XYZ file of C-alpha atoms in Angstrom:
406
model
C 134.523 11.382 174.964
C 130.769 10.805 174.961
C 130.072 14.452 174.524
C 132.643 14.644 171.543
C 130.982 11.700 169.879
C 127.462 13.249 170.199
C 128.936 16.446 168.654
C 130.446 14.521 165.721
C 127.062 12.730 165.180
C 125.139 16.024 165.269
C 127.586 17.735 162.759
C 127.481 14.649 160.499
C 123.711 14.806 160.386
C 123.756 18.464 159.651
C 126.121 18.106 156.871
C 124.131 15.221 155.375
C 120.989 17.271 155.375
C 122.611 20.307 153.705
C 123.945 17.817 150.905
C 120.660 16.116 150.498
C 118.884 19.494 150.400
C 121.130 20.513 147.569
C 120.684 17.415 145.650
C 116.846 17.923 145.936
C 116.895 21.490 144.834
C 119.018 20.395 141.838
C 116.444 17.733 140.731
C 113.647 20.526 140.780
C 115.635 23.411 139.128
C 114.659 24.421 135.667
C 113.730 20.946 134.444
C 110.543 22.072 132.717
C 112.277 24.455 130.602
C 114.348 21.845 128.840
C 111.277 19.577 128.189
C 109.526 22.614 126.621
C 112.257 23.738 124.485
C 113.690 20.291 123.202
C 110.529 19.765 120.815
C 111.306 22.915 119.040
C 114.952 21.833 118.661
C 113.813 18.608 117.125
C 111.867 20.476 114.358
C 115.222 21.857 113.337
C 116.362 18.205 112.307
C 113.361 18.002 109.953
C 113.672 21.316 108.468
C 115.618 22.655 105.554
C 118.946 22.659 107.476
C 118.195 19.515 109.278
C 121.107 17.558 107.620
C 123.451 20.284 109.183
C 121.844 20.336 112.610
C 121.659 16.592 112.824
C 125.538 16.117 112.382
C 127.013 14.994 115.640
C 130.017 15.871 117.610
C 131.026 13.351 120.358
C 127.671 11.806 119.784
C 125.719 15.097 120.333
C 123.599 16.672 117.644
C 124.927 20.115 116.456
C 121.508 21.557 117.054
C 121.595 20.631 120.790
C 125.239 21.933 121.070
C 124.035 25.246 119.414
C 121.133 25.324 121.817
C 123.299 24.592 124.978
C 125.719 27.294 124.001
C 122.876 29.851 123.443
C 121.132 28.852 126.801
C 124.385 29.143 128.618
C 125.301 32.411 127.110
C 121.751 33.833 127.638
C 121.612 33.084 131.349
C 125.172 34.450 131.932
C 124.338 37.650 130.104
C 121.144 38.013 132.072
C 122.296 37.120 135.455
C 123.505 40.734 136.585
C 120.215 42.181 135.278
C 118.146 39.492 137.170
C 120.322 39.814 140.230
C 119.916 43.543 140.223
C 116.005 43.295 140.177
C 115.959 40.530 142.855
C 118.120 42.666 145.129
C 116.069 45.821 144.490
C 112.982 44.050 145.445
C 114.560 42.743 148.589
C 115.915 46.278 149.464
C 112.562 47.669 148.982
C 111.149 45.168 151.562
C 114.061 45.860 153.990
C 113.813 49.687 153.750
C 110.612 49.418 155.606
C 112.560 48.253 158.789
C 114.629 50.509 161.008
C 117.607 48.345 161.246
C 120.289 48.436 158.602
C 121.495 44.886 159.248
C 119.009 43.503 156.704
C 120.130 45.819 154.126
C 123.734 44.504 154.758
C 122.486 41.003 154.240
C 120.775 41.705 151.041
C 123.992 43.576 149.633
C 126.020 40.535 150.641
C 123.755 38.100 149.011
C 124.195 39.663 145.382
C 127.202 37.544 144.680
C 125.537 34.207 145.895
C 122.320 35.030 143.903
C 124.518 35.841 140.870
C 126.436 32.447 141.294
C 123.161 30.694 141.429
C 122.359 31.660 137.853
C 125.753 30.301 136.852
C 124.629 26.921 138.251
C 121.347 27.161 136.357
C 123.360 27.966 133.057
C 125.509 24.889 133.532
C 122.455 22.892 134.250
C 120.720 23.991 131.174
C 123.787 23.427 129.068
C 124.161 19.846 130.321
C 120.523 18.996 129.707
C 120.626 20.119 126.056
C 123.935 18.178 125.637
C 122.186 15.033 127.113
C 124.880 15.017 129.771
C 122.483 14.515 132.640
C 124.569 11.769 134.389
C 126.197 11.106 137.703
C 129.317 13.175 137.029
C 127.489 16.279 135.913
C 125.025 15.903 138.744
C 128.050 15.677 141.169
C 129.504 18.798 139.624
C 126.273 20.812 139.899
C 125.534 19.701 143.388
C 129.003 20.575 144.534
C 128.516 24.118 143.035
C 125.141 24.399 144.845
C 126.683 23.356 148.169
C 129.285 26.048 147.770
C 126.498 28.609 146.887
C 124.505 27.596 150.017
C 127.431 28.030 152.386
C 128.117 31.232 150.545
C 124.668 32.384 151.692
C 125.584 31.563 155.334
C 128.968 33.520 154.941
C 127.000 36.425 153.518
C 125.337 36.832 156.978
C 128.619 37.349 158.842
C 129.089 41.128 157.858
C 125.706 41.841 159.313
C 126.758 39.914 162.492
C 129.938 41.933 162.556
C 127.947 45.197 162.371
C 125.599 44.148 165.053
C 128.474 43.203 167.392
C 130.299 46.487 166.716
C 127.135 48.384 167.534
C 126.579 46.420 170.619
C 130.201 47.172 171.810
C 129.872 50.895 171.116
C 126.836 50.896 173.387
C 128.605 48.705 176.132
C 132.299 50.020 176.384
C 133.177 47.144 178.598
C 133.034 44.952 175.568
C 135.732 45.510 172.819
C 135.334 45.434 169.131
C 138.303 43.083 168.870
C 136.371 40.342 170.564
C 133.486 40.624 168.235
C 135.854 40.551 165.205
C 137.437 37.362 166.686
C 134.024 35.662 167.107
C 133.159 36.450 163.535
C 136.328 35.097 162.370
C 135.652 31.925 164.247
C 132.213 31.651 162.641
C 133.602 32.386 159.202
C 136.061 29.580 159.616
C 133.520 27.092 160.807
C 131.267 27.916 157.652
C 134.181 27.203 155.386
C 135.286 24.120 157.158
C 131.616 22.786 157.298
C 131.326 23.614 153.658
C 134.469 21.749 152.766
C 133.337 18.651 154.741
C 129.993 18.882 152.959
C 131.717 18.782 149.606
C 133.661 15.885 150.767
C 130.474 14.096 151.796
C 128.959 14.934 148.339
C 131.925 13.145 146.885
C 131.090 9.931 148.811
C 133.835 10.318 151.529
C 132.641 9.033 155.004
C 132.149 12.286 156.933
C 131.496 10.436 160.234
C 134.951 8.586 160.033
C 136.473 11.847 158.993
C 135.148 13.915 161.988
C 135.953 10.852 164.305
C 139.556 11.033 163.100
C 139.708 14.699 163.868
C 138.547 13.959 167.542
C 141.048 11.160 167.857
C 143.890 13.251 166.373
C 143.019 16.198 168.433
C 145.622 15.406 171.044
C 148.420 14.788 168.574
C 147.561 18.132 166.866
C 147.536 19.957 170.118
C 150.961 18.585 170.895
C 152.266 19.436 167.444
C 150.846 22.908 167.290
C 151.097 23.849 170.966
C 152.680 27.266 170.006
C 149.716 28.064 167.771
C 147.410 26.940 170.527
C 149.123 29.226 172.971
C 148.893 32.122 170.543
C 145.161 31.320 170.120
C 144.455 31.371 173.703
C 146.640 34.481 174.120
C 144.514 36.327 171.635
C 141.349 35.200 173.607
C 142.881 36.462 176.747
C 143.831 39.814 175.379
C 140.366 40.329 174.025
C 138.656 39.395 177.287
C 140.966 41.442 179.359
C 140.691 44.266 176.802
C 144.122 45.272 177.770
C 144.940 46.533 174.276
C 142.784 47.663 171.253
C 143.300 48.470 167.658
C 144.707 52.142 167.143
C 146.232 52.327 170.654
C 149.810 53.253 171.452
C 151.534 50.413 173.395
C 154.783 49.143 174.297
C 155.271 45.423 174.583
C 158.433 43.133 174.736
C 160.540 46.165 173.702
C 158.340 47.205 170.723
C 156.716 50.496 170.768
C 154.046 51.669 168.176
C 150.397 51.624 167.178
C 148.299 48.317 167.228
C 147.005 47.837 163.679
C 145.360 44.359 164.070
C 144.891 41.747 166.840
C 144.553 38.442 165.053
C 144.009 34.913 166.151
C 147.747 34.233 166.306
C 149.554 37.521 166.265
C 149.282 41.166 167.062
C 150.468 43.641 164.304
C 152.191 46.911 165.480
C 153.313 49.686 163.401
C 156.421 51.312 165.163
C 156.958 55.109 164.894
C 159.797 54.389 162.420
C 157.010 53.029 160.180
C 158.405 49.420 160.704
C 155.823 46.523 160.659
C 156.324 44.312 163.597
C 154.386 41.090 164.226
C 154.324 39.824 167.918
C 152.946 36.388 168.971
C 149.878 36.682 171.061
C 151.234 34.287 173.592
C 154.183 36.804 174.239
C 151.964 39.785 174.423
C 149.481 38.078 176.791
C 152.424 37.031 179.090
C 154.450 40.312 178.957
C 154.083 43.520 180.697
C 152.119 45.854 178.423
C 152.517 49.645 178.602
C 149.441 51.231 177.255
C 150.169 54.872 176.682
C 146.720 55.633 175.055
C 144.957 54.689 178.376
C 146.829 57.479 180.266
C 144.472 60.456 179.575
C 147.144 62.799 180.604
C 150.965 63.238 179.949
C 153.584 64.396 182.450
C 155.865 67.380 182.058
C 159.115 66.978 184.145
C 161.929 69.336 183.788
C 164.386 71.546 185.685
C 165.578 75.043 184.467
C 168.878 76.607 185.635
C 169.360 80.209 186.454
C 172.719 81.958 186.785
C 174.383 82.162 190.165
C 174.183 85.900 190.183
C 170.395 85.690 190.533
C 169.173 87.039 193.849
C 167.146 84.707 196.048
C 164.039 87.085 196.055
C 164.173 86.903 192.271
C 164.284 83.122 192.287
C 161.226 83.118 194.542
C 159.416 85.530 192.419
C 160.156 83.540 189.266
C 158.975 80.276 190.964
C 155.786 81.859 192.026
C 155.041 83.340 188.662
C 155.575 79.921 186.880
C 153.368 78.360 189.360
C 150.614 80.740 188.816
C 151.054 80.498 185.058
C 150.691 76.714 185.193
C 147.548 76.791 187.531
C 145.633 79.030 184.988
C 147.246 77.471 181.648
C 144.026 75.801 179.735
C 146.434 72.856 178.750
C 147.291 71.778 182.250
C 145.409 69.015 184.146
C 144.470 71.215 187.310
C 143.332 68.131 189.411
C 146.844 66.541 189.134
C 150.071 67.145 190.866
C 151.678 70.383 190.237
C 155.027 71.586 191.832
C 157.518 74.462 191.114
C 160.241 74.537 193.599
C 163.850 75.817 193.870
C 165.385 72.519 194.594
C 169.127 72.445 194.214
C 172.386 74.130 193.763
C 173.938 72.577 190.623
C 177.684 73.084 189.685
C 176.610 75.685 187.085
C 173.235 76.943 187.971
C 170.463 77.256 190.457
C 167.845 74.658 189.627
C 164.071 75.215 189.693
C 162.188 71.922 189.430
C 158.860 71.796 187.481
C 156.432 68.970 187.549
C 152.931 68.867 186.157
C 150.607 67.106 183.639
C 148.998 68.199 180.596
C 145.230 67.285 180.154
C 145.779 65.315 176.900
C 147.682 62.109 176.032
C 147.844 63.171 172.405
C 151.542 63.543 171.340
C 151.003 66.604 169.050
C 148.795 68.497 171.459
C 151.119 67.713 174.320
C 154.085 69.218 172.228
C 151.977 72.339 171.490
C 151.208 72.809 175.264
C 154.812 72.148 176.168
C 156.087 74.570 173.697
C 153.657 77.341 174.932
C 154.720 76.637 178.496
C 158.398 76.836 177.746
C 158.019 80.142 175.911
C 156.028 81.545 178.794
C 158.793 80.483 181.235
C 161.328 82.271 179.102
C 159.219 85.397 179.308
C 158.939 85.131 183.071
C 162.793 84.806 183.505
C 163.627 87.653 180.948
C 160.985 89.824 182.708
C 162.713 89.320 186.086
C 165.991 90.439 184.740
C 167.967 87.116 184.899
C 169.027 84.687 182.518
C 169.347 80.993 182.073
C 172.766 79.331 182.982
C 174.715 77.098 180.747
C 177.536 74.702 181.713
C 180.649 76.701 182.615
C 183.735 76.582 184.693
C 185.711 79.390 186.330
C 189.483 79.050 187.011
C 191.004 81.140 189.674
C 194.789 81.614 189.677
C 196.320 82.748 192.960
C 199.776 83.429 191.898
C 201.917 82.850 188.593
C 205.582 81.655 188.654
C 208.137 84.522 188.781
C 209.682 83.860 185.533
C 206.278 84.004 183.684
C 205.451 87.421 185.476
C 208.973 88.753 184.155
C 208.340 87.610 180.628
C 204.884 89.305 180.595
């Protein structure tokens, strides 16, 4: 409990610091511009059209309303241009580095920078409208807090890129684990930003965080299935039993893994159905991962007619074996068997057992088709034929009355 209390205190202090920083930034933002422009607006009230400009709407002179509108519109229209120049300058600096991570960060910062100019536009408009009060400051500081956490969020794509590159260099680490960590970080940024906004509105953040700690047990009991799915997803990513894009069969569902989320695993079946399986089931069920085989088995039996001589059967089996041993699509380091193994009711069976050197379904079918055609050529070359299910009936003697009729 002491550790939890310390974490809550540290989180509360960090949130208060972010909120106070946003308020201090707001006090210093574009204040000099209003003080310099307002004297020129005052001259309108003493000019030829002063009696029009001095008219008030809700207690605000028309001249200041017009100035607020023009200032807001001017900043909004220029924000894309200003953002473009700022990002170009930042990209010019980042292009001097070898990594691409800083380029990703700059590109992601475009929207927070653009949103900052919206805040400036509102601030200017409020100043010209003489609305510099507690409520407008609360509104602007809330927007600024959102923008600060938006900047934090903009770093997560670069973090995702870094983790992806690291997992590519270290095959024992999965991309899915990196994606999961980034999702957790993004959730924490959004959650902390929400709490900061609440603090800015005067809500007691310490009590709020303490209530979360006290309610943790009740929440865990109420959401035990969700917690089980969450821990199941962590187990899947640490074990690396499945990855996105792999062909698996789990809990009776067979298909391609499209996503491994925090709660569920999404599988696209070969019938193109979309199946969502809870991670707790995936983690606690036997998983058959076909993509990790590397090879695929060919197991079949061909039947020759009963009038095929034994020497011909031996010759056919030997030629099939030699064909498979030299075939480029066969895994030659795996088991290979071609044997005349049984007398079936309608044929003489030759058992064939081998493996292709690929697990890709389409390539596997191409190899199997080629092997089947070569087997047909071998059988035809040796002057025999494939048998088909048949039945012979031998009649020893017909009744005398039927013989007389015939």
